[in-house]
mmCIF file of C-alpha atoms and ligand atoms in Angstrom:
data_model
loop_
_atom_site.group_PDB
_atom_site.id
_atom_site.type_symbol
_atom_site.label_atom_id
_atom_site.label_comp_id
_atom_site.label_asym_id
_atom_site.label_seq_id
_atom_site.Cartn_x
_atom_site.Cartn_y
_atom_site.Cartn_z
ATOM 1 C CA UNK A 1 27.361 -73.026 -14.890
ATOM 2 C CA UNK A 2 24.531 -73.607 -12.341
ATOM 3 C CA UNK A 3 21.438 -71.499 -13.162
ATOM 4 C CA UNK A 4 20.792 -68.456 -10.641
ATOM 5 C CA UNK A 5 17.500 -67.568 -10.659
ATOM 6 C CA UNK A 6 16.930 -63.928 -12.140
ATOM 7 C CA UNK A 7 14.557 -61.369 -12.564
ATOM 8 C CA UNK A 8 15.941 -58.135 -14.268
ATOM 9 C CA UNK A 9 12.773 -55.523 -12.861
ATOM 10 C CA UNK A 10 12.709 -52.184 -14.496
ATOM 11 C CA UNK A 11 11.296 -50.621 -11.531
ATOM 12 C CA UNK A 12 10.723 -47.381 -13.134
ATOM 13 C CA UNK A 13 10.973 -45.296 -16.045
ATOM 14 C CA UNK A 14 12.230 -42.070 -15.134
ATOM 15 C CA UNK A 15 15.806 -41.071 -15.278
ATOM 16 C CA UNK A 16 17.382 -38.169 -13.936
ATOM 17 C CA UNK A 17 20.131 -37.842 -17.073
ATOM 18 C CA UNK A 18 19.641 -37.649 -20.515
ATOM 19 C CA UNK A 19 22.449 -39.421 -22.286
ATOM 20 C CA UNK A 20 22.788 -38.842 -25.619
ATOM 21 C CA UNK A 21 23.758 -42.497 -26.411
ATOM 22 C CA UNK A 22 20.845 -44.234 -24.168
ATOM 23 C CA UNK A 23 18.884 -46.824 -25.953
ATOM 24 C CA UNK A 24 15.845 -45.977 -24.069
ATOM 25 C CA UNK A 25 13.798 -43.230 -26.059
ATOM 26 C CA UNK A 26 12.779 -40.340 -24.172
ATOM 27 C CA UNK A 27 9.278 -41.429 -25.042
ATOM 28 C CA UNK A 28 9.553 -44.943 -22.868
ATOM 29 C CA UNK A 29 12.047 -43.232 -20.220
ATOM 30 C CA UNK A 30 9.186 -43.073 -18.064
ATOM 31 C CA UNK A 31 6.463 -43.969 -15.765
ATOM 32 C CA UNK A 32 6.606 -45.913 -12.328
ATOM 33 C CA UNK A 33 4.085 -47.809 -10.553
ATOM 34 C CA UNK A 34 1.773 -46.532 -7.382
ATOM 35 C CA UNK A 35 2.153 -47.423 -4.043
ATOM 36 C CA UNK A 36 -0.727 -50.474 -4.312
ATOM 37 C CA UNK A 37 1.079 -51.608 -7.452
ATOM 38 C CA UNK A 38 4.676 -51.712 -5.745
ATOM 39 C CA UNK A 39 2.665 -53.833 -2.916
ATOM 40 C CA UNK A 40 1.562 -56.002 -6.091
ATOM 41 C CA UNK A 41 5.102 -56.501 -6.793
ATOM 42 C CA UNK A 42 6.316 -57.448 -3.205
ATOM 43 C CA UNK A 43 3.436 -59.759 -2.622
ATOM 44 C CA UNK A 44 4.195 -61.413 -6.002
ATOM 45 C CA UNK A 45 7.933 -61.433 -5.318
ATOM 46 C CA UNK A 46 6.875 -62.996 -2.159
ATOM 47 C CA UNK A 47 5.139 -65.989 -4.085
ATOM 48 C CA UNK A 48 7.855 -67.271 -5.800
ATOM 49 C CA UNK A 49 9.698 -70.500 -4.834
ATOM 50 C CA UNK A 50 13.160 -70.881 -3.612
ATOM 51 C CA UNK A 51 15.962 -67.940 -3.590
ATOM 52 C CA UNK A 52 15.571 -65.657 -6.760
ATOM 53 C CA UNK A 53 17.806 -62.848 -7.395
ATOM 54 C CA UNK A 54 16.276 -59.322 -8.605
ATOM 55 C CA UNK A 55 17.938 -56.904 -10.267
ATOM 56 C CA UNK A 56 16.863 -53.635 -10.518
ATOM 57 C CA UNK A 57 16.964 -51.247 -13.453
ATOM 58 C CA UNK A 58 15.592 -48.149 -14.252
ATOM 59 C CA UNK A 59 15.537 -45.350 -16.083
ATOM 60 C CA UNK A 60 17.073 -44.849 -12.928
ATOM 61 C CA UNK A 61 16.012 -47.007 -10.111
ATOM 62 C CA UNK A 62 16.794 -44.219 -7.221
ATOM 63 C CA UNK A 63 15.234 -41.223 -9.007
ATOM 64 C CA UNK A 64 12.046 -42.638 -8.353
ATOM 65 C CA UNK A 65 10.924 -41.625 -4.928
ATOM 66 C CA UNK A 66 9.206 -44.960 -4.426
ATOM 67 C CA UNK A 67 12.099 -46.937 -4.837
ATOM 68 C CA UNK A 68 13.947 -45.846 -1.537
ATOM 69 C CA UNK A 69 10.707 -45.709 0.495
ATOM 70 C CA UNK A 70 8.557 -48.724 -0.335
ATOM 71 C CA UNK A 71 10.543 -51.293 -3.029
ATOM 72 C CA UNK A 72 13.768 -51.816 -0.948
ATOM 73 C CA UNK A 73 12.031 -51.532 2.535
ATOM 74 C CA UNK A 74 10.195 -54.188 1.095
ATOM 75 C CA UNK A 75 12.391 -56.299 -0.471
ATOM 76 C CA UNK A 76 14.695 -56.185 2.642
ATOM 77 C CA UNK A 77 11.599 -58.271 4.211
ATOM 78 C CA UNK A 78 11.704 -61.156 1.281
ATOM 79 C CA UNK A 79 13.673 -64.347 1.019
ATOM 80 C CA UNK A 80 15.760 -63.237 -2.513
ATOM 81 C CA UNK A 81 18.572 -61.522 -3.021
ATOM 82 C CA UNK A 82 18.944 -58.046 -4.901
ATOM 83 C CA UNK A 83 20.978 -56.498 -7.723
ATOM 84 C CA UNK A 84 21.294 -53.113 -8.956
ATOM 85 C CA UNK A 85 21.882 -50.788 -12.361
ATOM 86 C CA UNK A 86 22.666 -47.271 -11.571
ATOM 87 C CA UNK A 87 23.977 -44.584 -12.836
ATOM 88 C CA UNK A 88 25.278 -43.794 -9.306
ATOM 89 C CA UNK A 89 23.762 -40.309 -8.937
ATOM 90 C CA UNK A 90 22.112 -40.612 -5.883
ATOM 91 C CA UNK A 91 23.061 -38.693 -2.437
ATOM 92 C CA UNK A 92 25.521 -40.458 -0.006
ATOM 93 C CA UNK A 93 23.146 -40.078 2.308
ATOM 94 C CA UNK A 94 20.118 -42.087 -0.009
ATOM 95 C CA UNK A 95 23.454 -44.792 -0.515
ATOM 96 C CA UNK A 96 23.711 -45.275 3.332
ATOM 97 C CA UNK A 97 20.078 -45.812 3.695
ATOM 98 C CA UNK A 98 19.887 -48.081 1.083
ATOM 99 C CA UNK A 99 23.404 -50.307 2.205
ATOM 100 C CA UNK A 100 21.643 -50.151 5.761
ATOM 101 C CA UNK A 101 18.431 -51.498 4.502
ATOM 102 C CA UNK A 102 19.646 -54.187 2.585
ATOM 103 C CA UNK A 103 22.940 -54.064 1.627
ATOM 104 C CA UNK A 104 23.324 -57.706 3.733
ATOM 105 C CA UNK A 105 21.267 -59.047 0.245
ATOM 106 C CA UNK A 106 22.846 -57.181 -2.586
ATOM 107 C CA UNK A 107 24.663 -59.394 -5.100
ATOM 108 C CA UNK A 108 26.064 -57.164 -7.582
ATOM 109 C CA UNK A 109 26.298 -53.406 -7.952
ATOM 110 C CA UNK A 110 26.463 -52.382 -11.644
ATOM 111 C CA UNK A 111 26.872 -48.569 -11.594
ATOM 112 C CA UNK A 112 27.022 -47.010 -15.155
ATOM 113 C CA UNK A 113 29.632 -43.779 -15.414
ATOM 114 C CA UNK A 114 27.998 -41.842 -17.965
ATOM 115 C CA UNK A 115 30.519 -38.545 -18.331
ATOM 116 C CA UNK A 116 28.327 -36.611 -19.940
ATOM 117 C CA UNK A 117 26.442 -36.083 -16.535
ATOM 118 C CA UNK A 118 29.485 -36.955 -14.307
ATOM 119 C CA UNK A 119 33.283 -36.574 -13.947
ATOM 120 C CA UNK A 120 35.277 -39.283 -13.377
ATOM 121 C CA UNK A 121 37.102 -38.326 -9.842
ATOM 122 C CA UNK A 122 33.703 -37.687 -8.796
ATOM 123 C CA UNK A 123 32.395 -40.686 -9.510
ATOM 124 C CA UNK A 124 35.290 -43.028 -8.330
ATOM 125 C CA UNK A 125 35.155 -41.004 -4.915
ATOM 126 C CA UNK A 126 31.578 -41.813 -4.317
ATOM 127 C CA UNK A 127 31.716 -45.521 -5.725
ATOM 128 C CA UNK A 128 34.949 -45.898 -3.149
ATOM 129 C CA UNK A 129 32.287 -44.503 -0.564
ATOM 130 C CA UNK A 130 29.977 -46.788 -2.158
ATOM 131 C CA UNK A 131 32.311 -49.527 -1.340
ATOM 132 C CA UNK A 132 33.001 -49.099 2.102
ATOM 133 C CA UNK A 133 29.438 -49.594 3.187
ATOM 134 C CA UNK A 134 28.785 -52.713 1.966
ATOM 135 C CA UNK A 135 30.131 -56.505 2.609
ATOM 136 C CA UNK A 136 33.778 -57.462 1.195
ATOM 137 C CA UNK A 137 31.816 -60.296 -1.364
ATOM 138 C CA UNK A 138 29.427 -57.887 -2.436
ATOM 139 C CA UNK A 139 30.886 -57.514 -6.144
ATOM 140 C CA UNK A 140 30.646 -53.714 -7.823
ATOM 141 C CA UNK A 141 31.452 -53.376 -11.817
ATOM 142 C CA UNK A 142 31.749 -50.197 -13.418
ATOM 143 C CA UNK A 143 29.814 -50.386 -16.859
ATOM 144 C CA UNK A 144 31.134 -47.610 -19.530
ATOM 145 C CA UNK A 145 29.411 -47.696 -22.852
ATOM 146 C CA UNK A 146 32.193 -47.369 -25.824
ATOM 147 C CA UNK A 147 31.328 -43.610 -27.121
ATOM 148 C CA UNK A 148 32.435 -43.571 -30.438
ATOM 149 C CA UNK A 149 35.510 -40.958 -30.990
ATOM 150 C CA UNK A 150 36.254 -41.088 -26.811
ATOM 151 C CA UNK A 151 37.616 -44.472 -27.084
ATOM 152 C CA UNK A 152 40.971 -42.953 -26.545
ATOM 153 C CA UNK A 153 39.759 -41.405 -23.782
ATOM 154 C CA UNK A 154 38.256 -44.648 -22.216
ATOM 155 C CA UNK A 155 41.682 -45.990 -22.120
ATOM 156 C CA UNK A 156 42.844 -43.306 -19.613
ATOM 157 C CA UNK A 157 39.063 -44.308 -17.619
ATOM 158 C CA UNK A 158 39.815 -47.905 -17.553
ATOM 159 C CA UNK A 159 43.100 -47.506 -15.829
ATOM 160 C CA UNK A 160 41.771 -45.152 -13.492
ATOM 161 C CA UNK A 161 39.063 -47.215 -12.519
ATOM 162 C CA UNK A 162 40.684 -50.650 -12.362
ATOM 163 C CA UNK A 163 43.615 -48.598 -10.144
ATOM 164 C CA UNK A 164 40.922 -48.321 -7.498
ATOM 165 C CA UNK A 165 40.322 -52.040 -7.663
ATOM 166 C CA UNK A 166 36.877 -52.024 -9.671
ATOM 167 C CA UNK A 167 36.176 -53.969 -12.742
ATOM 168 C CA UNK A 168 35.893 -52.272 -15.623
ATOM 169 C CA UNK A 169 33.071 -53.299 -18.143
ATOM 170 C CA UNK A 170 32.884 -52.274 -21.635
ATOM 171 C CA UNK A 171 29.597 -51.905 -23.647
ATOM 172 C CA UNK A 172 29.811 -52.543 -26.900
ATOM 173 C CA UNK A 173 27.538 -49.331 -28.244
ATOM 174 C CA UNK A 174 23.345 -50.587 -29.136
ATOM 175 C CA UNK A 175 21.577 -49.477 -31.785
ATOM 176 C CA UNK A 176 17.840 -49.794 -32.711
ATOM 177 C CA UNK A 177 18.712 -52.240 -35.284
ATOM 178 C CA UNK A 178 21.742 -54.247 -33.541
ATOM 179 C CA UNK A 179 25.211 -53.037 -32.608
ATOM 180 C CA UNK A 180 26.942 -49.743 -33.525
ATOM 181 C CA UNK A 181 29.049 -50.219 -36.556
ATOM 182 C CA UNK A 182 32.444 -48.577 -35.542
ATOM 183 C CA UNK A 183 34.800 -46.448 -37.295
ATOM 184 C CA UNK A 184 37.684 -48.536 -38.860
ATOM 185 C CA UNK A 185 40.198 -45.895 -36.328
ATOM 186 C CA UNK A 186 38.090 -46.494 -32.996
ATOM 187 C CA UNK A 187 38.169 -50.352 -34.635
ATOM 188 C CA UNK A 188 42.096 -50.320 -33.852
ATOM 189 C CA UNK A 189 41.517 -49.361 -30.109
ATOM 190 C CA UNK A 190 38.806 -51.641 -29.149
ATOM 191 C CA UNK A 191 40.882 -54.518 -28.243
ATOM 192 C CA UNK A 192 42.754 -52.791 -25.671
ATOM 193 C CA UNK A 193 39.249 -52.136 -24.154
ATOM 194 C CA UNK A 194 37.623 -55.081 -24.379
ATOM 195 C CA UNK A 195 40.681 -57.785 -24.910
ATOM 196 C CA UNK A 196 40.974 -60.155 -27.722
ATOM 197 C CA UNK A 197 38.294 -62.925 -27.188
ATOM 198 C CA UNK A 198 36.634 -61.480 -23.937
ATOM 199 C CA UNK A 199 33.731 -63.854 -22.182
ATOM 200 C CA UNK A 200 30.344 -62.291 -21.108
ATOM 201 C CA UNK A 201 32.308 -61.357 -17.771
ATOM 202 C CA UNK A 202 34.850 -59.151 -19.387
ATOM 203 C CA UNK A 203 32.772 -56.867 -21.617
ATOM 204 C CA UNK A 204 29.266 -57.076 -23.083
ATOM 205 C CA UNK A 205 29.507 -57.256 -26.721
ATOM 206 C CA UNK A 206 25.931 -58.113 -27.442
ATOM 207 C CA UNK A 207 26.786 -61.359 -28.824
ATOM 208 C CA UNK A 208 24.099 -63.838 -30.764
ATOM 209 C CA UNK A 209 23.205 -67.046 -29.338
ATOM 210 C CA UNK A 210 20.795 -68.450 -31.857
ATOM 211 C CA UNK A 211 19.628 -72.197 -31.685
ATOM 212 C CA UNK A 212 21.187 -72.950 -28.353
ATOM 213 C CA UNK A 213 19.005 -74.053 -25.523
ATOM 214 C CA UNK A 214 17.812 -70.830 -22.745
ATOM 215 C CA UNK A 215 16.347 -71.252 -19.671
ATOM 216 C CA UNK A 216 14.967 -67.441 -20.075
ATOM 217 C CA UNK A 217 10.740 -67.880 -19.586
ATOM 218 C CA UNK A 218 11.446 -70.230 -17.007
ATOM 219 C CA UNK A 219 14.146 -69.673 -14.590
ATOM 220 C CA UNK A 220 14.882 -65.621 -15.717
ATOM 221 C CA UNK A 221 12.303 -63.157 -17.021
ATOM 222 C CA UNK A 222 12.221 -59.840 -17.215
ATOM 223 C CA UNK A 223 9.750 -57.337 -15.272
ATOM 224 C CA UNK A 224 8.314 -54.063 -16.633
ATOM 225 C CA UNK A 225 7.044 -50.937 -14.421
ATOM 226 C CA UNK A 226 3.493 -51.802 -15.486
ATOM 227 C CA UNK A 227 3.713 -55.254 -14.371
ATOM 228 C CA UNK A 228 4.405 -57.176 -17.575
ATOM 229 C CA UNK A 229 6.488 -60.301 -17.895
ATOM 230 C CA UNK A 230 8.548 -60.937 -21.018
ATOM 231 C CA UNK A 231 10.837 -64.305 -21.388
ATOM 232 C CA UNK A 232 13.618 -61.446 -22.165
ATOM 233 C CA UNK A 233 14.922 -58.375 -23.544
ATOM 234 C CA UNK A 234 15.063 -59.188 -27.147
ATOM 235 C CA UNK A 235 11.692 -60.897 -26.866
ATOM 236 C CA UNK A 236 9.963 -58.200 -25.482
ATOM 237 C CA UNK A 237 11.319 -55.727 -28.179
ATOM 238 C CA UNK A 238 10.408 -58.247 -30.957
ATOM 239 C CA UNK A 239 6.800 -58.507 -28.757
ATOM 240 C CA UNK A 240 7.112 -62.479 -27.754
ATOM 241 C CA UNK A 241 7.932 -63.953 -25.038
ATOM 242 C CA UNK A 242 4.924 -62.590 -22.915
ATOM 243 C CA UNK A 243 4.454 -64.508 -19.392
ATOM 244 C CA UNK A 244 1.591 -62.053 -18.253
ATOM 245 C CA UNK A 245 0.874 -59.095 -15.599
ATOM 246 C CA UNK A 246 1.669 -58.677 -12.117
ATOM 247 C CA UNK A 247 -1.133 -56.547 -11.733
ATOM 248 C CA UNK A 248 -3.475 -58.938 -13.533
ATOM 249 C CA UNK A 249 -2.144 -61.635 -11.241
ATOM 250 C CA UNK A 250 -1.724 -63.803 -14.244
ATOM 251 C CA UNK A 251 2.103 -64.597 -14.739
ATOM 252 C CA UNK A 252 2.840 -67.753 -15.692
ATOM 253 C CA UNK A 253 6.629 -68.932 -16.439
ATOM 254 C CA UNK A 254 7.375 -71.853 -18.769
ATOM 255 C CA UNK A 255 8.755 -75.064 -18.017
ATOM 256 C CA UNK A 256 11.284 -75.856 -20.328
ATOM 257 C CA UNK A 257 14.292 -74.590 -22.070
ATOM 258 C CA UNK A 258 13.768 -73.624 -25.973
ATOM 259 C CA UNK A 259 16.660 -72.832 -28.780
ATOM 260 C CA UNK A 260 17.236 -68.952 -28.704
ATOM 261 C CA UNK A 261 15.375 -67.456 -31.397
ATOM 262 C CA UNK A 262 17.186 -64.033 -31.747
ATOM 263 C CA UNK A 263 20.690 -63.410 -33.128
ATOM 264 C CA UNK A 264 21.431 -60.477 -30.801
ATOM 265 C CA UNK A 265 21.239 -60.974 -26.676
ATOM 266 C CA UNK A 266 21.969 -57.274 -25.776
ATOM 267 C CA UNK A 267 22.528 -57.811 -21.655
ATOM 268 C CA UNK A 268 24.797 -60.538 -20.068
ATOM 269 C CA UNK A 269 22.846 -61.160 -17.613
ATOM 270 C CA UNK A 270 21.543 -64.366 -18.606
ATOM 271 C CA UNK A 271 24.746 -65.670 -19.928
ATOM 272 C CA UNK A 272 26.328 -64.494 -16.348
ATOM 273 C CA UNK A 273 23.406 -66.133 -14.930
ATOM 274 C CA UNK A 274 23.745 -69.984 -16.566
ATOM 275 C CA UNK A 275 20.617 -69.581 -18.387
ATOM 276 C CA UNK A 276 22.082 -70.050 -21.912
ATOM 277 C CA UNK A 277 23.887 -74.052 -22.533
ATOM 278 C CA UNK A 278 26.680 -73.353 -24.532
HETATM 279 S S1 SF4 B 1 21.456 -42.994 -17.144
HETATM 280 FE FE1 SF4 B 1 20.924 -44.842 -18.308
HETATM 281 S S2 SF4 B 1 18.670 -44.746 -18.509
HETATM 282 FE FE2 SF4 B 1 19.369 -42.702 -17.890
HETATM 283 S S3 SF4 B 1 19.592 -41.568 -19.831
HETATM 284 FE FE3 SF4 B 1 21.609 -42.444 -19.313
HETATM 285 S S4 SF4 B 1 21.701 -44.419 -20.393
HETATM 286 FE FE4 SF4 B 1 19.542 -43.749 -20.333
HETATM 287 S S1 SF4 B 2 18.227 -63.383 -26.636
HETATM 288 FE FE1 SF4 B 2 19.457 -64.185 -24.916
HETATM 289 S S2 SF4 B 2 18.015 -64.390 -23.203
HETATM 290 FE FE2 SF4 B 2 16.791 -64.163 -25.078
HETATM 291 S S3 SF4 B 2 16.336 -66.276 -25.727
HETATM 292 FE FE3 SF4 B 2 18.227 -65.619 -26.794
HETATM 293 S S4 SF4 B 2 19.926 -66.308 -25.496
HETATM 294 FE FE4 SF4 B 2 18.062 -66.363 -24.252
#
């Protein structure tokens, strides 16, 4: 698969649910840079070579007031293309904006349906709304993390969603430690949510790719909202992978592949994204 070029920016911390099952503590659910440290961003954004792809994650990316009224004005004026993770809560109103804005750049929506906060019917109504605004290639996925004891229930959401023509992702429930060890019933149900053998396009199972060659550090990286760089997700929580601060204006990307260190790689992203020779 070719390599896209990918930066996965938490653009803020703050998040306007509360999920019970959310991997983010309360305690790092927050913070968000200034107005001169989102124009640090752009201008580094603005510095890179070639056509990049960000995608934005919070917390939740709209709940920040900044996001809306500096980051995607800004962005819309850059040579990359965009990506989003939401939970989907914003207005129909902020949607529009955004859509007219840049919605001519977007790649992928992800939106999250977390039913603690939200109803389905709700949700689908707005996504369908969602939908309508942007281009036909555009490609939306619904991401629905694999509550244990509501699997059942998840069967009912997954035809209801992919009725409406989205896809349906699965998340395989994250720990602090790894993957959520589930019950031997819920065990017997997972394979009509996630399929027998499905690829990192079908469901995120937080799979390990130890010892095989990743382009993550050079041509994918992940952003924080205080300007660090990590090589990726796992690195950062294990602490490696460092490239540097935006701020600091001292980010510096490697140059070659290296054999995956970790045995857990907790977002598809950079398997979706070629960065990982299999
Ligand atoms: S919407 Fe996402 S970031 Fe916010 S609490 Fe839920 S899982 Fe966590
Ligand atoms: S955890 Fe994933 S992104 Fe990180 S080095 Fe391993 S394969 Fe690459």
């Amino acid at each position: 698969m070719k390599r896209q070029r990918t930066i996965e920016w938490q653009t803020n911390g703050i998040c306007n649910y509360n999920c019970s099952y959310c991997i983010q503590s309360p305690k790092y659910r927050q913070g968000y840079p200034t107005s001169e440290e989102i124009d640090k961003f752009l201008e580094f954004f603005s510095q890179l070579e070639g056509e990049w792809e960000i995608k934005m994650s919070g917390g939740e990316p709209f709940a920040f007031p900044g996001f809306m009224n500096q980051i995607i004005p800004g962005l819309a004026q850059l040579n990359h293309r965009v990506s989003i993770l939401t939970n989907l809560s914003a207005s129909r109103y902020t949607l529009s904006e955004f859509c007219k804005l840049i919605g001519h750049k977007v790649n992928i929506i992800s939106t999250s349906l977390h039913r603690e906060f939200v109803d389905l019917k709700s949700f689908l109504t707005k996504l369908k709304y969602l939908r309508s605004l942007l281009p036909q290639e555009v490609t939306i996925v619904v991401n629905s993390v694999l509550v244990p004891t509501t699997l059942t229930e998840l069967l009912e959401v997954k035809h209801e969603v992919e009725s409406e023509g989205f896809t349906y992702f699965p998340q395989w429930l994250k720990t602090k430690t790894g993957k959520f060890n589930y019950s031997e019933s819920d065990r017997e149900i997972l394979p009509l949510l996630i399929g027998d053998k499905p690829n990192s396009k079908q469901a995120n199972l937080s799979p390990s790719y130890y010892g095989y060659p990743c382009w993550a550090g050079v041509d994918y990286f992940i952003l924080d909202q205080f300007g660090n760089a990590w090589s990726c997700r796992t690195a950062k929580r294990y602490k490696e992978g460092y490239l540097g601060n935006v701020f600091q204006g001292d980010v510096k990307l490697w140059n070659h592949s290296r054999p995956c260190p970790y045995t857990i790689c907790p977002c598809t992203v950079p398997a979706n994204r070629g960065m990982i020779e299999l």
